[in-house]
Amino acid sequence: MTDPQPASDPREPAPRDPAQGTSRVGRYALIAAGLIALGAGGVAMLRGPDTPPPPAVPPPAAPSQQPSVDDVIAKLEAKLAEKPDDAEGWRMLGWSYFQTERYAEAATALKKATKLDPNHAETWSFLGEALVLASKEEGRMPRDAKAAFDKAIKLDPKDARARYFQAVAMDLAGRHRQAINAWFALLEDTPADAPYAEDIREVIRNVGEKYKIDVEKRLAEAKFAAPANGVITDGPHKAAAGIPGPTSEQMKAAQGMPKGQQEAMIRGMVDGLEAKLQANPGDVDRWIMLLRSRMQLGEPRKAAEALQRGLAAFRNDSASSRKLREAASSLGVAGA
């Protein structure tokens, strides 16, 4: 379930004869692979289509000679042989294996990533999906996959992939109504213009039809999150509004002071704000205020550095991360 896709998309299952008895876990996994586009280390679903995850390796000089997935894998394997403590490298290797349907190898690489960086929700949920697709078990969620999804949810309750598969586990356990309710809850957090929105509705519809559960009225009334192709949080509003702290007006109030004292006072206020965020980094509005202040002071580099620190603080809080990114984008901060 990752972006970008290779030329031959492994997320599209080949047509099958229903009499062949494909396991329900396998079918759900393949559905989900086309649903929740959260690549390893990327946040394509949450950040929108205009900000894809970074490439695994620097692009070649000639744009017409893009490396194949196999080339990427070979380079990552060589790099990791020299530097085996690179969590991001293992994540990207797992992603690359996943793209070539080498799900067991993807799971092995992602397990290494979770050991090196155990507090990254997306890695755990991506590991869970790889384990599901690698499993030969019929009609049940693999225990290690379920544990990975549970870990992801513990780190980030909004992790969409983990939420989807947790609902799958409910359905496989015979808790069909509970699964449908969980998918409806996920639907409410799904942007209305997301390409997988209709697929979630279809999963709900199929399970409802199979178990004689009426879902059509709820589907007709279902609410989506605001469209992702544009600003959908109040981050830009916060960036422009008077969040308590050193606003441009307060900075101008110091104009009566000698120039040196004025600059010292303003910078002291901003530095004090930054110190507070180091001690308590969980306030997204204060991060937005810091970005705004750095930009007003003509310090775009420091603003960009602050943005990265803020995103690191909210790495398992997708809503706050998105709000911070959209505020930074409205301010013109690099890296948004």
XYZ file of C-alpha atoms in Angstrom:
336
model
C 0.000 0.000 0.000
C 2.532 2.469 -0.918
C 3.201 5.281 -3.300
C 4.752 5.538 -5.803
C 3.687 2.409 -7.667
C 5.909 0.337 -9.941
C 4.929 -0.179 -13.543
C 3.242 -3.451 -12.662
C 1.199 -2.679 -9.588
C 1.344 -5.528 -7.057
C -1.571 -3.996 -5.222
C -3.962 -5.149 -7.919
C -4.756 -8.829 -7.322
C -4.915 -11.066 -10.360
C -8.379 -12.367 -11.231
C -9.128 -15.528 -9.292
C -11.644 -18.312 -9.527
C -13.710 -18.104 -6.317
C -13.659 -21.892 -6.176
C -9.924 -21.755 -5.473
C -10.659 -20.776 -1.892
C -8.523 -17.678 -1.360
C -8.281 -16.935 2.369
C -10.352 -14.049 3.681
C -7.280 -12.484 5.285
C -5.561 -12.516 1.907
C -8.521 -10.871 0.179
C -8.833 -8.200 2.840
C -5.103 -7.559 2.692
C -5.204 -7.048 -1.055
C -8.175 -4.711 -0.673
C -6.343 -2.754 1.978
C -3.233 -2.607 -0.166
C -5.230 -0.434 -2.544
C -6.890 1.523 0.248
C -4.543 3.055 2.761
C -1.631 4.580 0.885
C 0.805 5.066 3.751
C 4.228 4.092 2.483
C 7.228 3.251 4.653
C 8.419 6.522 6.080
C 5.837 8.393 3.998
C 2.514 9.960 4.846
C 0.913 10.101 1.450
C -2.627 9.796 2.736
C -2.206 12.432 5.420
C -0.101 14.915 3.503
C -1.971 14.726 0.216
C -0.996 13.791 -3.335
C 1.327 16.763 -3.841
C 3.831 15.641 -1.221
C 4.883 12.050 -1.977
C 7.392 10.276 0.251
C 11.049 10.934 -0.577
C 12.805 8.586 -2.984
C 14.805 5.742 -1.521
C 17.954 6.836 -3.354
C 18.970 10.075 -5.122
C 17.591 10.162 -8.671
C 20.070 9.573 -11.485
C 21.345 12.467 -13.555
C 19.317 11.436 -16.602
C 15.580 11.537 -15.803
C 14.904 8.950 -18.504
C 17.002 6.383 -16.625
C 15.023 5.953 -13.428
C 16.259 2.990 -11.383
C 14.116 -0.107 -11.218
C 12.868 -1.396 -7.879
C 15.499 -4.136 -8.126
C 18.211 -1.475 -8.525
C 16.891 0.338 -5.473
C 16.896 -2.909 -3.489
C 20.482 -3.702 -4.496
C 21.694 -0.242 -3.475
C 19.831 -0.350 -0.179
C 21.161 -3.808 0.619
C 24.714 -2.642 -0.052
C 24.222 0.482 2.032
C 22.738 -1.458 4.945
C 25.559 -3.989 4.838
C 27.886 -1.076 5.671
C 25.493 0.752 7.984
C 23.101 -1.765 9.581
C 21.846 0.688 12.218
C 19.971 2.856 9.687
C 16.290 2.518 10.625
C 15.109 4.581 7.673
C 17.180 2.452 5.317
C 15.501 -0.719 6.619
C 12.079 0.943 6.252
C 12.819 1.816 2.636
C 14.169 -1.672 1.953
C 10.963 -3.111 3.387
C 8.968 -0.784 1.146
C 10.989 -1.866 -1.886
C 10.556 -5.577 -1.135
C 6.835 -4.932 -0.683
C 6.614 -3.401 -4.158
C 7.972 -6.605 -5.685
C 5.586 -8.776 -3.621
C 8.439 -10.172 -1.515
C 6.323 -9.802 1.588
C 8.276 -12.111 3.906
C 11.491 -10.237 3.105
C 9.646 -6.942 3.558
C 8.541 -8.085 7.008
C 12.101 -9.068 7.941
C 13.435 -5.647 6.929
C 10.637 -3.836 8.742
C 11.226 -5.860 11.908
C 14.813 -4.569 11.891
C 13.463 -1.034 11.504
C 11.140 -1.446 14.490
C 14.022 -2.673 16.649
C 16.124 0.353 15.728
C 13.225 2.814 15.937
C 10.494 1.232 18.092
C 8.363 4.361 18.462
C 7.365 4.938 14.838
C 3.719 4.014 14.318
C 3.800 3.767 10.526
C 6.624 1.223 10.576
C 4.609 -1.028 12.894
C 1.452 -0.822 10.793
C 3.414 -1.397 7.593
C 5.071 -4.411 9.233
C 1.633 -5.729 10.143
C 0.456 -5.551 6.554
C 3.590 -7.261 5.268
C 3.038 -10.061 7.789
C -0.585 -10.434 6.679
C 0.382 -10.704 3.033
C 3.212 -13.134 3.799
C 0.954 -15.379 5.879
C -0.325 -18.726 4.650
C -2.937 -18.942 7.409
C -6.533 -19.355 6.301
C -9.337 -17.239 7.741
C -7.474 -15.655 10.655
C -5.279 -12.694 11.394
C -1.674 -13.748 12.073
C -0.840 -13.188 15.726
C 2.349 -11.229 15.025
C 0.510 -9.025 12.520
C -2.194 -8.228 15.051
C 0.472 -7.361 17.630
C 2.106 -4.989 15.124
C -1.201 -3.241 14.391
C -1.937 -2.960 18.123
C 1.483 -1.383 18.659
C 0.853 1.118 15.860
C -2.496 2.115 17.349
C -0.914 2.544 20.770
C 1.611 4.937 19.258
C -0.868 6.705 16.973
C -4.602 6.020 17.486
C -5.282 7.598 14.076
C -3.006 5.267 12.070
C -5.337 4.433 9.188
C -3.722 1.200 8.042
C -3.725 -0.273 11.546
C -7.330 0.794 12.098
C -8.379 -0.866 8.852
C -6.731 -4.158 9.742
C -8.010 -4.101 13.300
C -11.487 -4.020 11.815
C -10.523 -6.927 9.551
C -9.491 -8.882 12.658
C -12.865 -8.153 14.253
C -14.695 -9.425 11.193
C -12.579 -12.563 11.015
C -13.367 -13.199 14.671
C -17.096 -13.068 13.912
C -17.639 -9.545 15.306
C -19.070 -8.282 12.033
C -21.084 -5.349 13.373
C -18.136 -4.149 15.418
C -15.936 -4.357 12.330
C -18.433 -2.358 10.294
C -18.592 0.284 13.016
C -14.804 0.507 13.015
C -14.738 0.957 9.235
C -17.390 3.671 9.505
C -15.216 5.443 12.083
C -12.282 5.218 9.678
C -14.487 6.546 6.901
C -15.229 9.648 8.976
C -11.506 10.383 9.114
C -11.009 9.706 5.401
C -10.783 12.803 3.161
C -13.757 13.019 0.827
C -11.510 13.128 -2.247
C -9.249 10.253 -1.203
C -8.995 7.614 -3.953
C -9.594 4.844 -1.417
C -12.730 6.392 0.133
C -15.082 4.468 -2.146
C -13.137 1.260 -1.490
C -13.798 1.534 2.251
C -17.485 2.010 1.499
C -17.385 -1.076 -0.721
C -15.810 -3.174 2.046
C -18.583 -2.059 4.408
C -21.205 -2.814 1.787
C -19.808 -6.287 1.027
C -19.568 -7.354 4.662
C -23.027 -5.959 5.383
C -24.522 -7.850 2.462
C -22.773 -11.097 3.412
C -24.034 -11.022 7.009
C -27.446 -9.418 6.355
C -26.527 -6.178 8.117
C -28.247 -3.110 6.701
C -25.584 -0.499 5.998
C -27.037 1.479 3.092
C -28.719 4.153 5.201
C -25.529 4.734 7.187
C -23.495 4.808 3.986
C -25.816 7.400 2.497
C -25.434 9.569 5.603
C -21.714 8.930 6.156
C -19.591 12.007 6.592
C -16.043 12.272 5.302
C -13.194 14.423 6.483
C -12.650 17.584 4.465
C -10.997 17.086 1.063
C -7.258 16.491 1.266
C -6.485 18.401 -1.933
C -6.161 21.704 -0.120
C -5.962 23.177 3.366
C -8.214 21.272 5.743
C -6.933 22.157 9.227
C -6.871 25.462 11.085
C -3.065 25.514 10.912
C -2.873 28.442 8.455
C -5.452 30.327 10.527
C -3.333 29.776 13.631
C -0.270 30.947 11.745
C -1.990 34.231 10.947
C -3.916 34.652 14.199
C -2.742 36.142 17.464
C -1.654 33.020 19.338
C -0.505 34.274 22.765
C 3.155 35.131 22.508
C 5.484 37.362 20.489
C 3.295 38.573 17.623
C 4.391 41.176 15.101
C 2.526 43.849 17.106
C 4.426 42.969 20.251
C 7.659 43.104 18.352
C 6.811 46.573 17.056
C 6.094 47.709 20.613
C 9.797 47.516 21.276
C 10.608 50.087 18.596
C 11.089 52.844 21.155
C 14.105 51.067 22.567
C 17.619 51.437 21.226
C 18.088 49.113 18.295
C 20.354 46.699 20.143
C 18.005 46.414 23.124
C 15.016 46.041 20.839
C 16.531 43.133 18.936
C 17.734 41.529 22.156
C 14.251 41.725 23.672
C 12.555 40.267 20.616
C 15.060 37.473 20.228
C 14.866 36.769 23.931
C 11.111 36.291 23.633
C 11.477 33.939 20.688
C 14.359 32.039 22.282
C 12.275 31.720 25.439
C 9.428 30.258 23.415
C 11.829 27.764 21.847
C 13.129 26.773 25.289
C 9.579 26.138 26.480
C 8.997 23.884 23.489
C 12.155 21.920 24.252
C 10.790 21.250 27.732
C 7.205 20.634 26.576
C 7.066 19.885 22.821
C 3.444 18.742 22.747
C 1.796 22.122 22.008
C 1.308 22.446 18.258
C 0.072 26.045 18.498
C 3.318 27.088 20.176
C 5.294 25.443 17.389
C 3.278 27.418 14.852
C 3.980 30.575 16.823
C 7.701 29.796 16.803
C 7.690 29.271 13.036
C 5.873 32.549 12.519
C 8.246 34.416 14.817
C 11.354 33.046 13.111
C 9.991 34.042 9.713
C 9.130 37.527 10.987
C 12.676 37.861 12.280
C 14.026 36.979 8.848
C 15.359 33.611 10.008
C 13.972 31.103 7.483
C 16.701 28.557 8.194
C 15.864 28.519 11.902
C 12.176 28.288 11.011
C 12.867 25.252 8.813
C 14.901 23.634 11.600
C 12.096 24.320 14.085
C 9.597 22.750 11.681
C 11.594 19.523 11.562
C 11.864 19.427 15.365
C 8.132 20.014 15.636
C 7.337 17.252 13.149
C 9.608 14.917 15.100
C 7.666 15.758 18.268
C 4.395 14.836 16.509
C 5.668 11.858 14.514
C 2.924 9.678 16.026
C 0.262 12.389 16.010
C -0.892 12.640 12.423
C -3.472 15.369 13.070
C -0.969 17.708 14.744
C 1.669 16.941 12.109
C -0.713 17.903 9.357
C -1.752 21.084 11.140
C 1.887 22.070 11.626
C 2.763 21.354 7.993
C -0.147 23.385 6.668
C 0.711 26.301 8.963
C 4.333 26.122 7.825
C 3.271 26.023 4.192
C 1.154 29.157 4.636
C 4.167 30.892 6.204
C 6.524 29.804 3.434
C 8.720 27.663 5.671
C 11.017 25.329 3.747
C 10.331 21.636 4.214
C 6.573 21.986 4.685
